[in-house]
């Protein structure tokens, strides 16, 4: 069994409230038994993930999916459940007014409406004590000529500047990019370069969010991670995995080697140090699989990739790299990747009073049967689209 390197204790993963709700594709959203009906039940489920993994202490909210009358009450309930509220996700992608865009819309009245929603989310952060405002814009165009690409960037930066000015000292923006969907010709924040340009223009409290499902096939995401860490502008990850597009599958499920390479650049770039402020969030949809188990498995996948990354022999690697030993250097990384860290992680859990097998322990806890029996009636939560 491998001794676990220091640093794993620093890995804190944030689970998304919407992963516990019904989700699907344009073809079908399959309802599942026991699904939460409100943010309180979502948080109770998220608390289970932390209870069995010891590594998921915060929960991200999405507004208005998680709208409540009293956010400080929700924050108190969350602490009572053993977790804390994390990032606040704005939503300017589901209102009919946003047909031609939200903050980039040609119509100033609609831009005003969208910006006001973003400002409302900062008010919510004040109530929940959240540090991060996560901004993802579905804004874009579908046909060449439909709108002026540069003018839309001007509108976007104007709205971002107003929101940035509203931030408190300890608050920040996470600007997420995405190559395409729902826009299919130009997305206004399509890549890390565009997000970084806006962040640099705004100021130090604006950072980039890397959603691992938002790149063109073949994109070297770990290069983006290394570059953003080097620039001090890597704010967060939205972890998931994909075989084709924004599939939002469990992180590490489709490409565990890619997740390892990403976490190696995180470790190498000092991103695991809480002082660097990188948020490790999951952004997934468990369309057909049990949701709480899916989140537990996802947290374990990130723990495994991070542990392997922490095992890389940095001295041997640097020696091989500096001497031009191509295969030697590659072998150092592959040795770490090919190390079975599961027994060590099981021991890490036991040392912390956790069951070595979180999924088996969760299944044996009877929690799922309890919520299936309790959560009868009412309306199951979903994306509300
Ligand atoms: C957009 C996205 C964004 C969230 C949404 C749930 O694809 O990744 O992070 O708002 O999913
Ligand atoms: Mn995302």
PDB file of N, CA and C in Angstrom, residues 63 88 90-92 98 103 111-127 133 135 137 158-168 171 173:
ATOM      1  N   UNK A  63     -29.540  29.926  -9.355  1.00  0.00           N
ATOM      2  CA  UNK A  63     -30.693  30.816  -9.173  1.00  0.00           C
ATOM      3  C   UNK A  63     -31.367  31.094 -10.525  1.00  0.00           C
ATOM      4  N   UNK A  88     -22.589  30.798  -6.104  1.00  0.00           N
ATOM      5  CA  UNK A  88     -23.925  31.136  -6.581  1.00  0.00           C
ATOM      6  C   UNK A  88     -23.851  31.221  -8.102  1.00  0.00           C
ATOM      7  N   UNK A  90     -25.564  32.199 -11.530  1.00  0.00           N
ATOM      8  CA  UNK A  90     -26.619  32.996 -12.141  1.00  0.00           C
ATOM      9  C   UNK A  90     -27.214  32.218 -13.312  1.00  0.00           C
ATOM     10  N   UNK A  91     -28.413  32.606 -13.715  1.00  0.00           N
ATOM     11  CA  UNK A  91     -29.087  31.916 -14.824  1.00  0.00           C
ATOM     12  C   UNK A  91     -29.752  32.946 -15.729  1.00  0.00           C
ATOM     13  N   UNK A  92     -29.076  33.255 -16.816  1.00  0.00           N
ATOM     14  CA  UNK A  92     -29.670  34.154 -17.815  1.00  0.00           C
ATOM     15  C   UNK A  92     -29.773  33.385 -19.138  1.00  0.00           C
ATOM     16  N   UNK A  98     -34.476  36.211 -23.420  1.00  0.00           N
ATOM     17  CA  UNK A  98     -33.057  36.046 -23.788  1.00  0.00           C
ATOM     18  C   UNK A  98     -32.867  35.319 -25.119  1.00  0.00           C
ATOM     19  N   UNK A 103     -27.040  39.636 -21.528  1.00  0.00           N
ATOM     20  CA  UNK A 103     -26.249  40.873 -21.372  1.00  0.00           C
ATOM     21  C   UNK A 103     -25.676  41.351 -22.704  1.00  0.00           C
ATOM     22  N   UNK A 111     -30.867  43.793 -21.744  1.00  0.00           N
ATOM     23  CA  UNK A 111     -29.538  43.793 -21.103  1.00  0.00           C
ATOM     24  C   UNK A 111     -29.684  44.234 -19.640  1.00  0.00           C
ATOM     25  N   UNK A 112     -30.523  45.249 -19.428  1.00  0.00           N
ATOM     26  CA  UNK A 112     -30.744  45.747 -18.066  1.00  0.00           C
ATOM     27  C   UNK A 112     -31.334  44.639 -17.181  1.00  0.00           C
ATOM     28  N   UNK A 113     -32.296  43.919 -17.713  1.00  0.00           N
ATOM     29  CA  UNK A 113     -32.953  42.845 -16.971  1.00  0.00           C
ATOM     30  C   UNK A 113     -31.938  41.773 -16.589  1.00  0.00           C
ATOM     31  N   UNK A 114     -31.098  41.409 -17.547  1.00  0.00           N
ATOM     32  CA  UNK A 114     -30.103  40.358 -17.285  1.00  0.00           C
ATOM     33  C   UNK A 114     -29.084  40.811 -16.250  1.00  0.00           C
ATOM     34  N   UNK A 115     -28.619  42.042 -16.402  1.00  0.00           N
ATOM     35  CA  UNK A 115     -27.624  42.558 -15.450  1.00  0.00           C
ATOM     36  C   UNK A 115     -28.210  42.642 -14.046  1.00  0.00           C
ATOM     37  N   UNK A 116     -29.473  43.020 -13.964  1.00  0.00           N
ATOM     38  CA  UNK A 116     -30.127  43.080 -12.646  1.00  0.00           C
ATOM     39  C   UNK A 116     -30.183  41.706 -11.986  1.00  0.00           C
ATOM     40  N   UNK A 117     -30.360  40.653 -12.792  1.00  0.00           N
ATOM     41  CA  UNK A 117     -30.349  39.303 -12.219  1.00  0.00           C
ATOM     42  C   UNK A 117     -28.967  38.979 -11.654  1.00  0.00           C
ATOM     43  N   UNK A 118     -27.926  39.370 -12.391  1.00  0.00           N
ATOM     44  CA  UNK A 118     -26.569  39.102 -11.901  1.00  0.00           C
ATOM     45  C   UNK A 118     -26.329  39.847 -10.584  1.00  0.00           C
ATOM     46  N   UNK A 119     -26.820  41.087 -10.509  1.00  0.00           N
ATOM     47  CA  UNK A 119     -26.649  41.881  -9.283  1.00  0.00           C
ATOM     48  C   UNK A 119     -27.449  41.260  -8.135  1.00  0.00           C
ATOM     49  N   UNK A 120     -28.635  40.723  -8.451  1.00  0.00           N
ATOM     50  CA  UNK A 120     -29.448  40.041  -7.432  1.00  0.00           C
ATOM     51  C   UNK A 120     -28.685  38.840  -6.871  1.00  0.00           C
ATOM     52  N   UNK A 121     -27.920  38.171  -7.729  1.00  0.00           N
ATOM     53  CA  UNK A 121     -27.137  37.018  -7.266  1.00  0.00           C
ATOM     54  C   UNK A 121     -26.039  37.444  -6.289  1.00  0.00           C
ATOM     55  N   UNK A 122     -25.501  38.654  -6.480  1.00  0.00           N
ATOM     56  CA  UNK A 122     -24.505  39.147  -5.512  1.00  0.00           C
ATOM     57  C   UNK A 122     -25.190  39.436  -4.169  1.00  0.00           C
ATOM     58  N   UNK A 123     -26.423  39.961  -4.219  1.00  0.00           N
ATOM     59  CA  UNK A 123     -27.189  40.157  -2.970  1.00  0.00           C
ATOM     60  C   UNK A 123     -27.363  38.816  -2.247  1.00  0.00           C
ATOM     61  N   UNK A 124     -27.644  37.767  -3.023  1.00  0.00           N
ATOM     62  CA  UNK A 124     -27.816  36.434  -2.433  1.00  0.00           C
ATOM     63  C   UNK A 124     -26.502  35.958  -1.810  1.00  0.00           C
ATOM     64  N   UNK A 125     -25.378  36.262  -2.476  1.00  0.00           N
ATOM     65  CA  UNK A 125     -24.065  35.889  -1.914  1.00  0.00           C
ATOM     66  C   UNK A 125     -23.845  36.577  -0.565  1.00  0.00           C
ATOM     67  N   UNK A 126     -24.290  37.827  -0.469  1.00  0.00           N
ATOM     68  CA  UNK A 126     -24.158  38.529   0.811  1.00  0.00           C
ATOM     69  C   UNK A 126     -24.923  37.771   1.904  1.00  0.00           C
ATOM     70  N   UNK A 127     -26.080  37.199   1.542  1.00  0.00           N
ATOM     71  CA  UNK A 127     -26.913  36.491   2.532  1.00  0.00           C
ATOM     72  C   UNK A 127     -26.375  35.101   2.848  1.00  0.00           C
ATOM     73  N   UNK A 133     -19.312  34.163  -7.466  1.00  0.00           N
ATOM     74  CA  UNK A 133     -20.426  34.330  -8.395  1.00  0.00           C
ATOM     75  C   UNK A 133     -20.009  33.661  -9.696  1.00  0.00           C
ATOM     76  N   UNK A 135     -20.552  32.812 -13.459  1.00  0.00           N
ATOM     77  CA  UNK A 135     -21.282  33.361 -14.604  1.00  0.00           C
ATOM     78  C   UNK A 135     -21.015  32.517 -15.839  1.00  0.00           C
ATOM     79  N   UNK A 137     -22.660  32.284 -19.711  1.00  0.00           N
ATOM     80  CA  UNK A 137     -23.594  32.929 -20.625  1.00  0.00           C
ATOM     81  C   UNK A 137     -23.843  32.015 -21.828  1.00  0.00           C
ATOM     82  N   UNK A 158     -19.468  45.629 -20.596  1.00  0.00           N
ATOM     83  CA  UNK A 158     -20.171  46.690 -19.850  1.00  0.00           C
ATOM     84  C   UNK A 158     -20.955  46.083 -18.679  1.00  0.00           C
ATOM     85  N   UNK A 159     -21.634  44.986 -18.930  1.00  0.00           N
ATOM     86  CA  UNK A 159     -22.412  44.336 -17.855  1.00  0.00           C
ATOM     87  C   UNK A 159     -21.477  43.754 -16.810  1.00  0.00           C
ATOM     88  N   UNK A 160     -20.399  43.108 -17.259  1.00  0.00           N
ATOM     89  CA  UNK A 160     -19.448  42.519 -16.306  1.00  0.00           C
ATOM     90  C   UNK A 160     -18.829  43.588 -15.417  1.00  0.00           C
ATOM     91  N   UNK A 161     -18.526  44.738 -16.001  1.00  0.00           N
ATOM     92  CA  UNK A 161     -17.904  45.822 -15.215  1.00  0.00           C
ATOM     93  C   UNK A 161     -18.856  46.300 -14.115  1.00  0.00           C
ATOM     94  N   UNK A 162     -20.156  46.367 -14.435  1.00  0.00           N
ATOM     95  CA  UNK A 162     -21.130  46.818 -13.430  1.00  0.00           C
ATOM     96  C   UNK A 162     -21.219  45.791 -12.295  1.00  0.00           C
ATOM     97  N   UNK A 163     -21.213  44.528 -12.642  1.00  0.00           N
ATOM     98  CA  UNK A 163     -21.288  43.468 -11.613  1.00  0.00           C
ATOM     99  C   UNK A 163     -20.000  43.446 -10.795  1.00  0.00           C
ATOM    100  N   UNK A 164     -18.870  43.592 -11.475  1.00  0.00           N
ATOM    101  CA  UNK A 164     -17.581  43.582 -10.782  1.00  0.00           C
ATOM    102  C   UNK A 164     -17.524  44.689  -9.730  1.00  0.00           C
ATOM    103  N   UNK A 165     -18.043  45.859 -10.114  1.00  0.00           N
ATOM    104  CA  UNK A 165     -18.024  47.012  -9.192  1.00  0.00           C
ATOM    105  C   UNK A 165     -18.889  46.756  -7.962  1.00  0.00           C
ATOM    106  N   UNK A 166     -19.852  45.873  -8.086  1.00  0.00           N
ATOM    107  CA  UNK A 166     -20.769  45.566  -6.972  1.00  0.00           C
ATOM    108  C   UNK A 166     -20.200  44.548  -5.989  1.00  0.00           C
ATOM    109  N   UNK A 167     -19.130  43.819  -6.421  1.00  0.00           N
ATOM    110  CA  UNK A 167     -18.590  42.752  -5.580  1.00  0.00           C
ATOM    111  C   UNK A 167     -18.033  43.280  -4.270  1.00  0.00           C
ATOM    112  N   UNK A 168     -18.178  42.477  -3.212  1.00  0.00           N
ATOM    113  CA  UNK A 168     -17.542  42.811  -1.946  1.00  0.00           C
ATOM    114  C   UNK A 168     -16.065  42.450  -2.002  1.00  0.00           C
ATOM    115  N   UNK A 171     -15.343  38.787  -2.417  1.00  0.00           N
ATOM    116  CA  UNK A 171     -16.151  38.099  -3.428  1.00  0.00           C
ATOM    117  C   UNK A 171     -15.447  38.157  -4.781  1.00  0.00           C
ATOM    118  N   UNK A 173     -15.695  36.877  -9.235  1.00  0.00           N
ATOM    119  CA  UNK A 173     -16.420  36.342 -10.395  1.00  0.00           C
ATOM    120  C   UNK A 173     -15.667  35.146 -10.940  1.00  0.00           C
TER     121      UNK A 173
END
